[in-house]
CSV table of C-alpha atoms in Angstrom, one decimal:
chain,number,residue,atom,x,y,z
A,99,UNK,CA,0.0,0.0,0.0
A,100,UNK,CA,1.0,3.7,-0.2
A,101,UNK,CA,1.3,3.6,3.6
A,102,UNK,CA,4.1,1.0,3.3
A,103,UNK,CA,6.0,3.1,0.9
A,104,UNK,CA,5.7,6.2,3.2
A,105,UNK,CA,6.5,4.4,6.5
A,106,UNK,CA,9.7,2.6,5.3
A,107,UNK,CA,12.7,3.8,7.3
A,108,UNK,CA,15.7,5.5,5.7
A,109,UNK,CA,18.1,2.6,6.3
A,110,UNK,CA,19.1,0.5,3.3
A,111,UNK,CA,16.6,-2.2,4.2
A,112,UNK,CA,13.9,0.5,4.5
A,113,UNK,CA,14.7,1.9,1.1
A,114,UNK,CA,14.6,-1.6,-0.3
A,115,UNK,CA,11.2,-2.3,1.4
A,116,UNK,CA,9.9,0.9,-0.2
A,117,UNK,CA,11.3,-0.1,-3.6
A,118,UNK,CA,9.7,-3.5,-3.4
A,119,UNK,CA,6.3,-2.0,-2.3
A,120,UNK,CA,6.4,0.6,-5.1
A,121,UNK,CA,7.2,-2.1,-7.7
A,122,UNK,CA,4.2,-4.2,-6.6
A,123,UNK,CA,2.0,-1.0,-7.0
A,124,UNK,CA,3.5,-0.2,-10.4
A,125,UNK,CA,5.1,3.0,-9.1
A,126,UNK,CA,8.3,2.4,-10.9
A,127,UNK,CA,9.8,5.9,-10.5
A,128,UNK,CA,9.4,5.6,-6.7
A,129,UNK,CA,10.8,2.0,-6.9
A,130,UNK,CA,13.9,3.3,-8.7
A,131,UNK,CA,14.4,5.9,-6.0
A,132,UNK,CA,14.0,3.3,-3.3
A,133,UNK,CA,16.6,1.0,-5.0
A,134,UNK,CA,19.0,3.9,-5.4
A,135,UNK,CA,18.6,4.8,-1.7
A,136,UNK,CA,19.3,1.2,-0.7
A,137,UNK,CA,22.3,0.9,-2.9
A,138,UNK,CA,23.7,4.2,-1.8
A,139,UNK,CA,24.1,2.7,1.7
A,140,UNK,CA,25.7,-0.5,0.5
A,141,UNK,CA,29.3,-1.2,-0.4
A,142,UNK,CA,29.9,-3.3,-2.2
A,143,UNK,CA,26.8,-3.3,-4.3
A,144,UNK,CA,25.3,-6.9,-4.1
A,145,UNK,CA,24.8,-8.5,-7.5
A,146,UNK,CA,21.5,-9.9,-6.2
A,147,UNK,CA,20.1,-6.4,-6.0
A,148,UNK,CA,21.4,-5.6,-9.5
A,149,UNK,CA,19.4,-8.6,-10.7
A,150,UNK,CA,16.3,-7.5,-8.8
A,151,UNK,CA,16.5,-4.0,-10.3
A,152,UNK,CA,16.9,-5.5,-13.8
A,153,UNK,CA,13.9,-7.8,-13.3
A,154,UNK,CA,11.7,-5.3,-11.4
A,155,UNK,CA,12.0,-2.1,-13.4
A,156,UNK,CA,10.5,-2.0,-16.9
A,157,UNK,CA,13.0,0.3,-18.7
A,158,UNK,CA,16.7,1.0,-18.9
A,159,UNK,CA,16.1,4.6,-17.9
A,160,UNK,CA,14.5,3.6,-14.7
A,161,UNK,CA,17.1,0.9,-14.1
A,162,UNK,CA,19.8,3.6,-14.5
A,163,UNK,CA,18.0,5.8,-12.0
A,164,UNK,CA,18.2,3.0,-9.5
A,165,UNK,CA,22.0,2.7,-9.8
A,166,UNK,CA,23.9,5.4,-7.8
A,167,UNK,CA,26.5,7.5,-9.5
A,168,UNK,CA,29.4,5.8,-7.6
A,169,UNK,CA,31.9,4.2,-9.9
A,170,UNK,CA,31.7,0.9,-8.0
A,171,UNK,CA,28.0,0.7,-8.4
A,172,UNK,CA,28.1,1.5,-12.1
A,173,UNK,CA,30.8,-1.2,-12.6
A,174,UNK,CA,28.8,-3.8,-10.6
A,175,UNK,CA,25.7,-3.2,-12.6
A,176,UNK,CA,27.5,-3.8,-15.9
A,177,UNK,CA,29.8,-6.5,-14.8
A,178,UNK,CA,27.1,-8.5,-13.1
A,179,UNK,CA,25.2,-8.8,-16.4
A,180,UNK,CA,28.4,-9.6,-18.3
A,181,UNK,CA,29.3,-12.4,-15.9
A,182,UNK,CA,25.8,-13.8,-16.5
A,183,UNK,CA,26.4,-13.9,-20.2
A,184,UNK,CA,24.0,-11.1,-20.9
A,185,UNK,CA,26.2,-8.6,-22.9
A,186,UNK,CA,23.2,-7.0,-24.6
A,187,UNK,CA,21.6,-6.2,-21.3
A,188,UNK,CA,24.9,-4.9,-20.0
A,189,UNK,CA,25.3,-2.7,-23.0
A,190,UNK,CA,21.8,-1.3,-22.6
A,191,UNK,CA,22.3,-0.5,-18.9
A,192,UNK,CA,25.8,0.9,-19.4
A,193,UNK,CA,24.5,3.2,-22.2
A,194,UNK,CA,21.7,4.4,-20.0
A,195,UNK,CA,24.1,5.0,-17.1
A,196,UNK,CA,26.4,6.9,-19.5
A,197,UNK,CA,23.5,9.1,-20.4
A,198,UNK,CA,22.4,9.6,-16.8
A,199,UNK,CA,25.9,10.2,-15.4
A,200,UNK,CA,27.9,11.9,-18.2
A,201,UNK,CA,30.5,13.3,-15.7
A,202,UNK,CA,31.4,10.0,-14.2
A,203,UNK,CA,34.2,8.3,-16.2
A,204,UNK,CA,33.1,4.8,-15.0
A,205,UNK,CA,29.9,5.2,-16.9
A,206,UNK,CA,31.8,5.7,-20.1
A,207,UNK,CA,34.3,2.9,-19.4
A,208,UNK,CA,31.5,0.4,-18.8
A,209,UNK,CA,29.8,1.5,-22.0
A,210,UNK,CA,33.1,0.7,-23.8
A,211,UNK,CA,33.5,-2.6,-21.9
A,212,UNK,CA,30.0,-3.8,-22.5
A,213,UNK,CA,30.1,-2.8,-26.2
A,214,UNK,CA,33.3,-4.9,-26.6
A,215,UNK,CA,31.6,-7.8,-24.9
A,216,UNK,CA,28.7,-7.4,-27.2
A,217,UNK,CA,30.9,-7.6,-30.3
A,218,UNK,CA,30.6,-3.9,-31.1
A,219,UNK,CA,34.2,-2.7,-31.3
A,220,UNK,CA,33.3,0.3,-33.5
A,221,UNK,CA,30.7,1.5,-31.0
A,222,UNK,CA,33.2,0.9,-28.2
A,223,UNK,CA,35.8,3.1,-30.1
A,224,UNK,CA,33.2,5.8,-30.4
A,225,UNK,CA,32.4,5.7,-26.7
A,226,UNK,CA,36.1,5.7,-25.9
A,227,UNK,CA,36.9,8.7,-28.1
A,228,UNK,CA,34.0,10.6,-26.4
A,229,UNK,CA,35.5,9.6,-23.1
A,230,UNK,CA,38.8,11.0,-24.0
A,231,UNK,CA,37.2,14.2,-25.1
A,232,UNK,CA,35.4,14.4,-21.8
A,233,UNK,CA,38.2,13.2,-19.6
A,234,UNK,CA,41.6,13.7,-21.4
A,235,UNK,CA,43.7,13.3,-18.2
A,236,UNK,CA,42.0,10.2,-17.1
A,237,UNK,CA,44.1,7.1,-17.9
A,238,UNK,CA,41.0,4.9,-18.1
A,239,UNK,CA,39.9,7.0,-21.1
A,240,UNK,CA,43.0,6.1,-23.1
A,241,UNK,CA,43.1,2.5,-21.9
A,242,UNK,CA,39.5,2.1,-23.1
A,243,UNK,CA,40.3,3.5,-26.5
A,244,UNK,CA,43.4,1.2,-26.8
A,245,UNK,CA,41.1,-1.8,-25.9
A,246,UNK,CA,38.6,-0.8,-28.5
A,247,UNK,CA,41.3,-0.4,-31.1
A,248,UNK,CA,42.9,-3.8,-30.2
A,249,UNK,CA,39.5,-5.5,-30.6
A,250,UNK,CA,39.5,-4.2,-34.2
A,251,UNK,CA,43.0,-5.5,-34.7
A,252,UNK,CA,44.4,-2.0,-35.0
A,253,UNK,CA,47.4,-2.8,-32.8
A,254,UNK,CA,49.7,0.1,-34.0
A,255,UNK,CA,47.0,2.6,-33.3
A,256,UNK,CA,46.3,1.0,-29.9
A,257,UNK,CA,50.0,1.2,-29.0
A,258,UNK,CA,50.2,4.8,-30.2
A,259,UNK,CA,47.1,5.7,-28.1
A,260,UNK,CA,48.9,4.3,-25.0
A,261,UNK,CA,52.2,6.0,-25.8
A,262,UNK,CA,50.5,9.4,-26.4
A,263,UNK,CA,48.6,9.0,-23.2
A,264,UNK,CA,51.8,8.5,-21.2
A,265,UNK,CA,52.9,11.9,-22.6
A,266,UNK,CA,49.7,13.7,-21.5
A,267,UNK,CA,48.9,12.1,-18.2
A,268,UNK,CA,50.7,13.1,-15.1
A,269,UNK,CA,50.4,9.8,-13.2
A,270,UNK,CA,49.2,6.4,-14.3
A,271,UNK,CA,47.9,4.2,-11.5
A,272,UNK,CA,49.9,0.9,-11.4
A,273,UNK,CA,46.7,-1.1,-11.5
A,274,UNK,CA,46.0,0.1,-15.0
A,275,UNK,CA,49.4,-1.0,-16.4
């Protein structure tokens, strides 16, 4: 009932109860807000909740609303679907997250990753080039483009991308090398 949605406490479990009640009532915008509130308080994001969001909400836009803008949450949403062998679903949610969170590099990186997993290296390259335009000093931007180029068997361009990146980026985290 509407009363259950209103009375749910602000803890992650309360947000989750609100999301589930709203879903049953067909109030999907409220459900997305509830899922987002629940995930905001959870680190790491449980894959089970990602699956519940994908099954409960009827559109990628609403699913993207349910995923907080934290890089770990964005990664978990896409990677969970990829690990389940659902690259098309991963690409759809990653693209929706990229549209919803254009200032979060992880949203672009997951669009690249899921496009590659879906056999779309040209689309991945497009996303990666857009990522470089938006985040030129972010090493992940350049690494994403190199991966997209490598998937197209454009190895000299991939190597050049990484070489050029080393000239423009102040520090490269060791985990990316």
